[in-house]
Amino acid sequence: MKDWPVLLDKIRFNTHKYSRYTQLATLGILLVSLTVAVVLVMKPKGKFNIAPKAFNEKTTSSLVGIFGVVPVDEFDLVQVKQMLDNPAVSGIAVRMRWHDLQPLSEAEIDFTVIDQIVSEAKPRSKNVSLILVPGFYSPRWLIDRLDPCEPYIANHEAFPGSCGRADFDIDYGGGSGGNEKSPLPIPWNETYLASWKTFLRKVADRYNPNPTVVSVAVAGPTSMSVEMSLPGDAAEDLAKWKDILRLYYQADDPRRDSNLVVIEKWREMIDFYDQIFTNKTIVVTRGAGLLKFIARDEDPNSLDPRHPQEAKEMIINYFIQKPYSHNLKANQTSGLKACRGFEGGIIGVKKSTLDGQIGGAQFNTSATSNPVTMGCQDRNYCTQSGKNELKKLCQLDPSLHPCCSLSAEQAVRNVLQEYFDETRVGDNYGGVTGIYSLHYLQLYAKDILFTNTNPQVQEILNQVKTDLEMMVAPLGSSPAPTLTPTPTPSLTPTPIPTSTPTPLPTLTPTPTPTLAPTPTPTLTPTPTPIPILGDIDKNGKVDIFDYNLLLENFAWKGNPGENIADLDTDGDVDILDYNLLLENFGKQ
């Protein structure tokens, strides 16, 4: 087996494997003990959870609430206005393909659609997110500049090759479902990258001064979206990628048989977006995975760039650790369904919020238009093949499975249950209340327009907006100042033990002995209760509710004693207050 740490170091990669469970900074043995107590109290489905970093003035983003997704091929200005007028909607997520914005030449960009949406959002005090997609949707003028790889492959040519595009199937989205393959630029081809970066600089120049545009999604090596996804599931596709890599890299180069170059270019684009954009939230979107050079993890103690999910995790780890100087950072999954609760998707996003990341998700498709496949919680039908099987089952006889009779409203509820499960508001949606925070949710236009005429779903989304805003704003904090992000200091993570937690012993108060009567009894005044340090909510004990209050106010700054969570009255709610609460946890 190759020594991946040594090979990765050659191209400046850190291959240290961070815990699968995202970790908060080291708070000592007391933090681990309190974590066990929190797990026991909240009953989070047997998973270990740890305390989140509270959002403060350094991590306050306008990417909060519900955003309606508007694909450019479905653009309708009347519908955009109807979505923006919905009280539950905080903004619009504009998903546009590169070739629609720059169809004719590198010299011209058509910003008309984006500008129209921005002009409608601004007077309503609502926001706009940009999702700009290259890959298959690169302009024709660029595609024509790139040499096709197939002739090189057919002639069995080897390194060095200079091809810039290859034909693959579009698995979903625009252009999918046809019999013809489509040209995809090779993501590490320098001609392609130079044109993509030039385009992005012009986008940044136009919208950096505009506060209505609050976020931009990173598009590194991708194909059909801004997700970490390349066509490679089919054996012939993977074989073609291997042939292309052989054209680019010599036999002894580790990039030849792994996702290393894909990781390298994602990392490059993560850096680039922070360099050109200012005062935005930069979003990295998880995806279905990258190229599968090995079927399963051979070493559970290290990340292997040959494995698609672990390659994706390496990219996410880099993004989380990378200090941004001009922008904030958000982590997102775009495949949210009622049956999709897995580590690489929404669970991973939730855990990233413990590292100060803004967390969000996008519905996989419209839940109100596809209630059976979106709302079904049966994980046996969660894959693409399972979804098709469920559709056939329901067509044959709807009584064969409960999911066949799901209403649009119930489908929305089921997806939201998965989304909010184990967050601070999980029980509001039929899930479990935990310690995670989420901050925004992207719904398709069809769902928002359906909501406009459905009071039940409208009520649900009103609650969603309220809860998302609540999970961002700490209790008792002052309004966030103008966005000036500062890198959060990196603290050393402490692994959470994987053994079964031992329940904390129940505290049994010592009974007060009865006073023996005296010949001349005197009334003993009731003693004034002595306040317990850490009893923030003044209910007579230091418990999980005080713990949550401290977390919600963590990083607050002001006058000494002004904040109820400022236990040491030094004007800051910080690690010292946290330690005081830990020391007194359980006292009553």
CSV table of C-alpha atoms in Angstrom, one decimal, residues 103-560:
chain,number,residue,atom,x,y,z
A,103,PRO,CA,-22.9,32.5,-24.1
A,104,LEU,CA,-21.0,34.3,-26.9
A,105,SER,CA,-17.5,35.2,-25.8
A,106,GLU,CA,-15.2,35.8,-22.9
A,107,ALA,CA,-15.7,39.6,-23.4
A,108,GLU,CA,-19.4,39.7,-22.6
A,109,ILE,CA,-21.4,38.6,-19.6
A,110,ASP,CA,-25.2,38.9,-19.4
A,111,PHE,CA,-26.1,39.8,-15.8
A,112,THR,CA,-29.7,40.7,-16.6
A,113,VAL,CA,-31.4,37.8,-14.7
A,114,ILE,CA,-29.3,38.2,-11.5
A,115,ASP,CA,-29.7,42.0,-11.6
A,116,GLN,CA,-33.5,41.7,-11.9
A,117,ILE,CA,-33.7,39.4,-8.9
A,118,VAL,CA,-31.4,41.6,-6.9
A,119,SER,CA,-33.5,44.7,-7.8
A,120,GLU,CA,-36.7,42.8,-6.5
A,121,ALA,CA,-35.1,41.6,-3.3
A,122,LYS,CA,-33.5,44.8,-2.2
A,123,PRO,CA,-36.6,46.9,-1.5
A,124,ARG,CA,-38.1,44.0,0.3
A,125,SER,CA,-35.0,43.8,2.6
A,126,LYS,CA,-34.4,40.2,1.4
A,127,ASN,CA,-31.2,38.6,0.2
A,128,VAL,CA,-29.7,36.8,-2.8
A,129,SER,CA,-27.4,33.8,-3.0
A,130,LEU,CA,-25.4,32.9,-6.1
A,131,ILE,CA,-25.0,29.4,-7.3
A,132,LEU,CA,-23.0,29.6,-10.6
A,133,VAL,CA,-22.4,26.2,-12.3
A,134,PRO,CA,-19.5,25.4,-14.7
A,135,GLY,CA,-18.7,21.8,-15.7
A,136,PHE,CA,-21.0,20.5,-18.3
A,137,TYR,CA,-22.5,24.0,-18.5
A,138,SER,CA,-19.4,25.7,-19.6
A,139,PRO,CA,-19.7,28.0,-22.7
A,140,ARG,CA,-19.4,26.6,-26.2
A,141,TRP,CA,-16.7,29.1,-27.1
A,142,LEU,CA,-14.5,27.6,-24.3
A,143,ILE,CA,-15.4,24.0,-25.1
A,144,ASP,CA,-14.2,24.6,-28.7
A,145,ARG,CA,-10.8,25.7,-27.4
A,146,LEU,CA,-10.2,22.5,-25.6
A,147,ASP,CA,-8.8,19.4,-27.3
A,148,PRO,CA,-10.9,16.3,-26.8
A,149,CYS,CA,-9.2,13.5,-24.9
A,150,GLU,CA,-10.7,10.6,-26.7
A,151,PRO,CA,-8.2,10.6,-29.7
A,152,TYR,CA,-5.3,10.6,-27.3
A,153,ILE,CA,-6.8,7.7,-25.4
A,154,ALA,CA,-7.5,5.8,-28.6
A,155,ASN,CA,-3.9,6.2,-29.8
A,156,HIS,CA,-2.7,5.0,-26.4
A,157,GLU,CA,-0.7,8.1,-26.0
A,158,ALA,CA,1.0,8.7,-22.6
A,159,PHE,CA,2.3,11.6,-20.6
A,160,PRO,CA,2.5,14.4,-21.4
A,161,GLY,CA,-1.0,15.0,-22.8
A,162,SER,CA,-2.7,18.3,-23.3
A,163,CYS,CA,-6.4,17.4,-23.8
A,164,GLY,CA,-9.0,19.5,-22.2
A,165,ARG,CA,-12.3,17.8,-22.4
A,166,ALA,CA,-14.0,14.4,-22.5
A,167,ASP,CA,-17.5,13.2,-23.2
A,168,PHE,CA,-19.7,11.8,-20.3
A,169,ASP,CA,-23.3,11.3,-19.5
A,170,ILE,CA,-25.1,14.0,-17.6
A,171,ASP,CA,-26.7,12.0,-14.7
A,172,TYR,CA,-29.3,14.6,-13.7
A,173,GLY,CA,-30.4,18.2,-14.2
A,174,GLY,CA,-30.3,20.1,-17.5
A,175,GLY,CA,-29.3,18.0,-20.5
A,176,SER,CA,-29.7,14.6,-18.7
A,177,GLY,CA,-31.7,11.7,-20.0
A,178,GLY,CA,-30.5,11.9,-23.6
A,179,ASN,CA,-28.7,9.3,-25.6
A,180,GLU,CA,-25.8,11.5,-26.5
A,181,LYS,CA,-22.9,12.2,-24.2
A,182,SER,CA,-21.8,15.8,-23.4
A,183,PRO,CA,-18.4,17.4,-23.3
A,184,LEU,CA,-17.0,18.0,-19.8
A,185,PRO,CA,-13.9,20.2,-19.3
A,186,ILE,CA,-11.1,18.4,-17.5
A,187,PRO,CA,-11.3,20.2,-14.1
A,188,TRP,CA,-7.6,20.6,-13.8
A,189,ASN,CA,-7.0,21.9,-17.3
A,190,GLU,CA,-5.3,25.3,-17.1
A,191,THR,CA,-7.2,26.8,-20.1
A,192,TYR,CA,-10.5,25.9,-18.5
A,193,LEU,CA,-9.5,27.1,-15.0
A,194,ALA,CA,-8.1,30.4,-16.3
A,195,SER,CA,-11.4,31.2,-18.1
A,196,TRP,CA,-13.5,30.2,-15.1
A,197,LYS,CA,-11.4,32.4,-12.8
A,198,THR,CA,-11.6,35.3,-15.2
A,199,PHE,CA,-15.4,35.0,-15.2
A,200,LEU,CA,-15.6,34.8,-11.4
A,201,ARG,CA,-13.5,37.9,-11.0
A,202,LYS,CA,-16.0,39.9,-13.1
A,203,VAL,CA,-18.8,38.5,-11.0
A,204,ALA,CA,-17.0,39.5,-7.8
A,205,ASP,CA,-16.3,43.0,-9.2
A,206,ARG,CA,-20.0,43.5,-9.9
A,207,TYR,CA,-21.5,42.1,-6.7
A,208,ASN,CA,-18.9,42.7,-4.0
A,209,PRO,CA,-20.3,46.2,-3.4
A,210,ASN,CA,-23.9,45.0,-3.2
A,211,PRO,CA,-24.9,43.8,0.3
A,212,THR,CA,-28.1,42.2,-1.1
A,213,VAL,CA,-25.9,39.4,-2.6
A,214,VAL,CA,-24.9,37.6,0.6
A,215,SER,CA,-23.3,34.4,-0.5
A,216,VAL,CA,-21.6,32.6,-3.4
A,217,ALA,CA,-21.2,28.8,-3.8
A,218,VAL,CA,-17.7,27.5,-4.6
A,219,ALA,CA,-17.5,25.5,-7.8
A,220,GLY,CA,-14.3,23.4,-7.8
A,221,PRO,CA,-13.9,20.3,-9.9
A,222,THR,CA,-17.6,19.5,-10.6
A,223,SER,CA,-19.9,18.5,-13.4
A,224,MET,CA,-23.6,19.1,-13.1
A,225,SER,CA,-23.8,21.4,-10.1
A,226,VAL,CA,-21.5,23.0,-7.5
A,227,GLU,CA,-21.3,19.7,-5.6
A,228,MET,CA,-18.2,17.5,-5.2
A,229,SER,CA,-19.4,15.2,-7.9
A,230,LEU,CA,-17.8,13.9,-11.1
A,231,PRO,CA,-19.3,11.3,-13.4
A,232,GLY,CA,-17.6,8.1,-12.3
A,233,ASP,CA,-20.2,5.5,-11.2
A,234,ALA,CA,-20.2,3.6,-14.4
A,235,ALA,CA,-17.1,1.4,-15.1
A,236,GLU,CA,-16.5,3.0,-18.5
A,237,ASP,CA,-16.5,6.5,-16.9
A,238,LEU,CA,-13.9,5.5,-14.3
A,239,ALA,CA,-11.8,3.8,-17.0
A,240,LYS,CA,-11.8,7.0,-19.0
A,241,TRP,CA,-10.8,9.1,-16.0
A,242,LYS,CA,-7.9,6.8,-15.4
A,243,ASP,CA,-6.8,7.1,-19.0
A,244,ILE,CA,-7.0,10.9,-18.8
A,245,LEU,CA,-4.9,10.9,-15.6
A,246,ARG,CA,-2.3,8.8,-17.4
A,247,LEU,CA,-2.1,11.5,-20.0
A,248,TYR,CA,-1.4,14.2,-17.4
A,249,TYR,CA,0.8,12.4,-14.9
A,250,GLN,CA,3.8,10.1,-15.0
A,251,ALA,CA,3.7,6.6,-13.5
A,252,ASP,CA,5.3,7.6,-10.2
A,253,ASP,CA,3.0,10.6,-9.6
A,254,PRO,CA,0.5,9.9,-6.9
A,255,ARG,CA,-2.1,12.0,-8.7
A,256,ARG,CA,-2.3,9.4,-11.4
A,257,ASP,CA,-4.3,6.8,-9.4
A,258,SER,CA,-6.3,8.9,-7.0
A,259,ASN,CA,-8.4,12.0,-6.4
A,260,LEU,CA,-5.4,14.0,-5.4
A,261,VAL,CA,-5.5,16.5,-8.3
A,262,VAL,CA,-9.3,16.9,-7.7
A,263,ILE,CA,-8.6,17.7,-4.1
A,264,GLU,CA,-5.8,20.0,-5.1
A,265,LYS,CA,-8.0,22.0,-7.4
A,266,TRP,CA,-10.9,22.2,-4.9
A,267,ARG,CA,-8.4,23.6,-2.4
A,268,GLU,CA,-7.2,26.1,-5.0
A,269,MET,CA,-10.7,27.3,-5.7
A,270,ILE,CA,-11.6,27.5,-2.0
A,271,ASP,CA,-8.7,29.9,-1.6
A,272,PHE,CA,-9.5,31.8,-4.8
A,273,TYR,CA,-13.1,32.6,-3.8
A,274,ASP,CA,-11.9,34.2,-0.6
A,275,GLN,CA,-9.3,36.2,-2.5
A,276,ILE,CA,-11.8,37.8,-5.0
A,277,PHE,CA,-15.0,38.1,-3.0
A,278,THR,CA,-15.5,40.4,0.0
A,279,ASN,CA,-18.0,40.4,2.8
A,280,LYS,CA,-19.9,37.4,1.5
A,281,THR,CA,-20.5,33.9,2.9
A,282,ILE,CA,-18.6,31.4,0.8
A,283,VAL,CA,-20.5,28.0,0.6
A,284,VAL,CA,-18.9,24.6,0.0
A,285,THR,CA,-21.4,22.0,-1.0
A,286,ARG,CA,-21.0,18.3,-0.3
A,287,GLY,CA,-21.9,15.9,-3.1
A,288,ALA,CA,-22.4,12.3,-4.1
A,289,GLY,CA,-18.6,11.8,-4.1
A,290,LEU,CA,-15.7,11.8,-6.4
A,291,LEU,CA,-13.8,9.1,-8.4
A,292,LYS,CA,-13.8,5.5,-6.9
A,293,PHE,CA,-10.3,4.1,-7.2
A,294,ILE,CA,-10.9,1.8,-4.3
A,295,ALA,CA,-14.3,0.4,-3.2
A,296,ARG,CA,-13.8,0.6,0.5
A,297,ASP,CA,-11.5,2.2,3.1
A,298,GLU,CA,-8.4,0.0,3.6
A,299,ASP,CA,-7.2,1.9,6.7
A,300,PRO,CA,-9.8,3.3,9.2
A,301,ASN,CA,-7.1,5.5,10.8
A,302,SER,CA,-6.3,7.6,7.8
A,303,LEU,CA,-8.0,9.3,4.9
A,304,ASP,CA,-7.3,7.8,1.5
A,305,PRO,CA,-7.7,10.0,-1.6
A,306,ARG,CA,-8.5,7.0,-3.7
A,307,HIS,CA,-11.8,6.6,-1.9
A,308,PRO,CA,-14.5,9.0,-3.1
A,309,GLN,CA,-16.1,9.9,0.2
A,310,GLU,CA,-12.8,10.2,2.0
A,311,ALA,CA,-11.5,12.5,-0.8
A,312,LYS,CA,-14.5,14.6,-0.2
A,313,GLU,CA,-13.8,14.7,3.5
A,314,MET,CA,-10.3,15.9,2.9
A,315,ILE,CA,-11.7,18.8,0.9
A,316,ILE,CA,-14.2,19.7,3.7
A,317,ASN,CA,-11.5,19.4,6.4
A,318,TYR,CA,-9.4,21.9,4.5
A,319,PHE,CA,-12.3,24.3,4.1
A,320,ILE,CA,-13.1,24.1,7.8
A,321,GLN,CA,-9.5,24.7,8.8
A,322,LYS,CA,-8.7,27.4,6.3
A,323,PRO,CA,-8.8,30.9,7.9
A,324,TYR,CA,-10.7,33.3,5.7
A,325,SER,CA,-9.7,36.9,5.6
A,326,HIS,CA,-12.5,38.5,3.6
A,327,ASN,CA,-15.6,36.3,4.0
A,328,LEU,CA,-17.5,33.9,6.2
A,329,LYS,CA,-17.8,30.1,5.5
A,330,ALA,CA,-20.8,27.8,5.1
A,331,ASN,CA,-21.2,24.1,4.7
A,332,GLN,CA,-24.1,22.7,2.8
A,333,THR,CA,-25.6,19.5,1.3
A,334,SER,CA,-28.0,19.7,-1.7
A,335,GLY,CA,-29.4,16.3,-1.5
A,336,LEU,CA,-31.8,16.6,1.5
A,337,LYS,CA,-34.6,14.0,1.6
A,338,ALA,CA,-36.6,12.4,4.4
A,339,CYS,CA,-34.6,9.2,4.2
A,340,ARG,CA,-31.1,10.7,3.9
A,341,GLY,CA,-29.5,11.0,7.3
A,342,PHE,CA,-26.0,10.0,6.7
A,343,GLU,CA,-22.5,11.1,7.7
A,344,GLY,CA,-21.5,12.6,4.3
A,345,GLY,CA,-24.7,14.6,4.0
A,346,ILE,CA,-26.8,16.5,6.5
A,347,ILE,CA,-25.2,14.9,9.6
A,348,GLY,CA,-21.8,16.1,8.4
A,349,VAL,CA,-23.2,19.6,7.9
A,350,LYS,CA,-24.6,19.7,11.4
A,351,LYS,CA,-21.3,18.6,12.8
A,352,SER,CA,-19.5,21.3,10.9
A,353,THR,CA,-21.5,23.9,12.8
A,354,LEU,CA,-19.6,22.9,15.9
A,355,ASP,CA,-16.5,24.3,14.3
A,356,GLY,CA,-18.2,27.7,13.7
A,357,GLN,CA,-19.4,26.9,10.2
A,358,ILE,CA,-22.7,28.2,9.0
A,359,GLY,CA,-24.8,25.2,8.1
A,360,GLY,CA,-27.5,24.7,5.6
A,361,ALA,CA,-29.1,22.4,3.1
A,362,GLN,CA,-31.1,22.3,-0.2
A,363,PHE,CA,-34.0,20.0,-0.8
A,364,ASN,CA,-33.0,17.3,-3.3
A,365,THR,CA,-36.0,18.3,-5.5
A,366,SER,CA,-39.5,19.7,-4.9
A,367,ALA,CA,-41.1,17.9,-2.0
A,368,THR,CA,-44.6,19.1,-2.9
A,369,SER,CA,-44.3,17.9,-6.5
A,370,ASN,CA,-42.6,14.6,-5.5
A,371,PRO,CA,-44.1,13.7,-2.1
A,372,VAL,CA,-43.6,10.0,-2.4
A,373,THR,CA,-39.9,10.0,-3.1
A,374,MET,CA,-39.0,13.1,-1.1
A,375,GLY,CA,-41.1,12.4,1.9
A,376,CYS,CA,-40.6,8.6,2.3
A,377,GLN,CA,-38.6,7.8,5.4
A,378,ASP,CA,-37.9,4.2,4.5
A,379,ARG,CA,-34.2,4.1,3.8
A,380,ASN,CA,-34.6,0.9,1.7
A,381,TYR,CA,-35.9,3.2,-1.1
A,382,CYS,CA,-33.4,6.1,-0.7
A,383,THR,CA,-31.0,5.3,-3.5
A,384,GLN,CA,-31.8,6.2,-7.2
A,385,SER,CA,-32.6,2.5,-7.9
A,386,GLY,CA,-34.7,2.4,-4.7
A,387,LYS,CA,-36.6,5.5,-5.7
A,388,ASN,CA,-37.5,4.0,-9.1
A,389,GLU,CA,-38.6,0.8,-7.4
A,390,LEU,CA,-40.8,2.7,-5.0
A,391,LYS,CA,-42.4,4.6,-7.9
A,392,LYS,CA,-43.2,1.3,-9.7
A,393,LEU,CA,-44.6,-0.2,-6.5
A,394,CYS,CA,-46.9,2.8,-6.0
A,395,GLN,CA,-48.1,2.7,-9.6
A,396,LEU,CA,-48.8,-1.0,-9.3
A,397,ASP,CA,-50.8,-0.7,-6.0
A,398,PRO,CA,-50.6,2.3,-3.7
A,399,SER,CA,-51.6,0.1,-0.7
A,400,LEU,CA,-48.3,-1.8,-1.0
A,401,HIS,CA,-46.3,0.9,0.9
A,402,PRO,CA,-47.4,3.7,3.3
A,403,CYS,CA,-45.2,6.2,1.4
A,404,CYS,CA,-47.4,5.9,-1.7
A,405,SER,CA,-50.1,7.9,0.0
A,406,LEU,CA,-48.0,10.7,1.4
A,407,SER,CA,-49.5,14.2,1.0
A,408,ALA,CA,-47.4,17.2,0.0
A,409,GLU,CA,-47.7,18.6,3.5
A,410,GLN,CA,-46.6,15.4,5.1
A,411,ALA,CA,-43.7,15.1,2.7
A,412,VAL,CA,-42.5,18.6,3.7
A,413,ARG,CA,-42.8,17.7,7.4
A,414,ASN,CA,-40.8,14.5,7.0
A,415,VAL,CA,-38.0,16.2,5.2
A,416,LEU,CA,-37.9,18.9,7.8
A,417,GLN,CA,-37.8,16.2,10.6
A,418,GLU,CA,-34.6,14.9,9.0
A,419,TYR,CA,-33.2,18.4,8.6
A,420,PHE,CA,-33.8,19.5,12.2
A,421,ASP,CA,-33.1,16.2,13.9
A,422,GLU,CA,-30.6,16.6,16.8
A,423,THR,CA,-30.6,20.4,16.4
A,424,ARG,CA,-31.6,22.7,19.2
A,425,VAL,CA,-35.2,22.7,17.8
A,426,GLY,CA,-35.4,19.1,16.8
A,427,ASP,CA,-38.5,18.3,18.9
A,428,ASN,CA,-40.5,21.0,17.0
A,429,TYR,CA,-40.4,18.8,14.0
A,430,GLY,CA,-40.9,15.3,15.5
A,431,GLY,CA,-37.2,14.6,15.9
A,432,VAL,CA,-34.7,14.7,18.8
A,433,THR,CA,-33.5,17.9,20.4
A,434,GLY,CA,-29.7,18.1,20.4
A,435,ILE,CA,-26.9,20.6,20.3
A,436,TYR,CA,-26.4,21.3,16.6
A,437,SER,CA,-27.4,24.5,14.9
A,438,LEU,CA,-28.5,25.1,11.3
A,439,HIS,CA,-29.0,28.4,9.7
A,440,TYR,CA,-30.5,28.3,6.2
A,441,LEU,CA,-32.6,26.1,4.0
A,442,GLN,CA,-33.1,26.2,0.2
A,443,LEU,CA,-36.4,25.2,-1.2
A,444,TYR,CA,-37.4,24.9,-4.8
A,445,ALA,CA,-39.6,27.5,-6.3
A,446,LYS,CA,-42.4,25.0,-6.7
A,447,ASP,CA,-42.5,24.4,-2.9
A,448,ILE,CA,-42.6,28.2,-2.1
A,449,LEU,CA,-45.4,28.8,-4.7
A,450,PHE,CA,-47.3,25.8,-3.3
A,451,THR,CA,-46.9,27.3,0.2
A,452,ASN,CA,-48.5,30.6,-1.0
A,453,THR,CA,-51.8,28.8,-1.4
A,454,ASN,CA,-51.5,26.3,1.5
A,455,PRO,CA,-52.0,27.7,5.0
A,456,GLN,CA,-50.8,24.5,6.7
A,457,VAL,CA,-47.4,24.4,4.9
A,458,GLN,CA,-47.2,28.2,5.3
A,459,GLU,CA,-47.5,27.8,9.0
A,460,ILE,CA,-44.7,25.2,9.0
A,461,LEU,CA,-42.3,27.4,7.0
A,462,ASN,CA,-43.1,30.4,9.3
A,463,GLN,CA,-41.9,28.2,12.2
A,464,VAL,CA,-38.8,27.1,10.2
A,465,LYS,CA,-37.8,30.8,9.6
A,466,THR,CA,-38.3,31.6,13.3
A,467,ASP,CA,-36.2,28.6,14.4
A,468,LEU,CA,-33.4,29.2,12.0
A,469,GLU,CA,-33.1,32.8,13.1
A,470,MET,CA,-33.2,31.8,16.7
A,471,MET,CA,-30.3,29.3,16.3
A,472,VAL,CA,-28.1,32.1,14.9
A,473,ALA,CA,-28.8,34.9,17.5
A,474,PRO,CA,-27.4,34.3,21.0
A,475,LEU,CA,-29.8,35.2,23.8
A,476,GLY,CA,-29.2,38.7,25.2
A,477,SER,CA,-26.8,39.6,22.5
A,478,SER,CA,-26.7,43.0,20.9
A,479,PRO,CA,-27.4,43.4,17.1
A,480,ALA,CA,-24.5,42.2,15.0
A,481,PRO,CA,-22.3,44.9,13.6
A,482,THR,CA,-21.3,45.3,10.0
A,483,LEU,CA,-19.8,42.1,8.7
A,484,THR,CA,-16.0,42.0,9.4
A,485,PRO,CA,-15.1,38.3,9.7
A,486,THR,CA,-12.0,37.4,11.6
A,487,PRO,CA,-10.5,33.9,11.6
A,488,THR,CA,-11.5,32.0,14.7
A,489,PRO,CA,-8.4,30.7,16.6
A,490,SER,CA,-7.8,27.0,16.1
A,491,LEU,CA,-7.8,25.1,19.3
A,492,THR,CA,-6.6,21.5,19.7
A,493,PRO,CA,-9.5,19.1,19.4
A,494,THR,CA,-9.9,16.3,22.0
A,495,PRO,CA,-11.3,13.0,20.7
A,496,ILE,CA,-14.6,12.0,22.3
A,497,PRO,CA,-14.4,8.5,23.8
A,498,THR,CA,-16.3,5.9,21.8
A,499,SER,CA,-17.1,3.7,24.8
A,500,THR,CA,-20.6,3.5,26.2
A,501,PRO,CA,-21.0,6.5,28.5
A,502,THR,CA,-21.6,5.7,32.1
A,503,PRO,CA,-24.7,7.5,33.5
A,504,LEU,CA,-23.9,10.1,36.0
A,505,PRO,CA,-25.1,9.1,39.5
A,506,THR,CA,-28.3,10.8,40.6
A,507,LEU,CA,-27.6,13.4,43.2
A,508,THR,CA,-29.6,12.5,46.4
A,509,PRO,CA,-29.8,15.5,48.7
A,510,THR,CA,-28.9,14.8,52.3
A,511,PRO,CA,-32.1,15.0,54.5
A,512,THR,CA,-32.0,17.9,56.9
A,513,PRO,CA,-32.1,16.4,60.5
A,514,THR,CA,-35.2,17.3,62.6
A,515,LEU,CA,-34.4,19.7,65.4
A,516,ALA,CA,-35.1,18.3,68.8
A,517,PRO,CA,-37.8,20.4,70.6
A,518,THR,CA,-36.6,22.7,73.4
A,519,PRO,CA,-38.7,23.8,76.4
A,520,THR,CA,-38.8,27.3,74.9
A,521,PRO,CA,-39.2,26.9,71.1
A,522,THR,CA,-38.3,29.9,69.0
A,523,LEU,CA,-39.2,30.4,65.4
A,524,THR,CA,-36.3,29.9,63.1
A,525,PRO,CA,-36.5,32.2,60.1
A,526,THR,CA,-36.3,30.5,56.8
A,527,PRO,CA,-32.7,30.9,55.5
A,528,THR,CA,-32.3,32.9,52.3
A,529,PRO,CA,-31.2,30.4,49.6
A,530,ILE,CA,-27.6,30.8,48.7
A,531,PRO,CA,-27.2,31.3,44.9
A,532,ILE,CA,-25.5,28.5,43.1
A,533,LEU,CA,-22.8,29.7,40.7
A,534,GLY,CA,-23.8,28.5,37.3
A,535,ASP,CA,-27.6,28.5,38.0
A,536,ILE,CA,-28.2,30.9,35.1
A,537,ASP,CA,-32.0,30.4,34.8
A,538,LYS,CA,-32.4,30.6,38.6
A,539,ASN,CA,-34.3,27.3,39.0
A,540,GLY,CA,-32.3,26.2,41.9
A,541,LYS,CA,-29.9,23.8,40.1
A,542,VAL,CA,-27.1,23.8,37.6
A,543,ASP,CA,-28.4,21.7,34.7
A,544,ILE,CA,-28.6,21.3,31.0
A,545,PHE,CA,-30.8,24.4,30.6
A,546,ASP,CA,-28.0,26.5,32.2
A,547,TYR,CA,-25.6,24.8,29.9
A,548,ASN,CA,-27.6,25.8,26.8
A,549,LEU,CA,-28.0,29.4,28.0
A,550,LEU,CA,-24.2,29.7,28.4
A,551,LEU,CA,-23.6,28.3,24.9
A,552,GLU,CA,-26.2,30.7,23.4
A,553,ASN,CA,-24.3,33.6,25.0
A,554,PHE,CA,-20.8,32.3,24.4
A,555,ALA,CA,-18.3,35.0,23.2
A,556,TRP,CA,-20.6,37.9,24.3
A,557,LYS,CA,-18.7,41.0,25.4
A,558,GLY,CA,-20.0,43.9,27.4
A,559,ASN,CA,-20.1,45.4,30.9
A,560,PRO,CA,-19.2,43.1,33.8
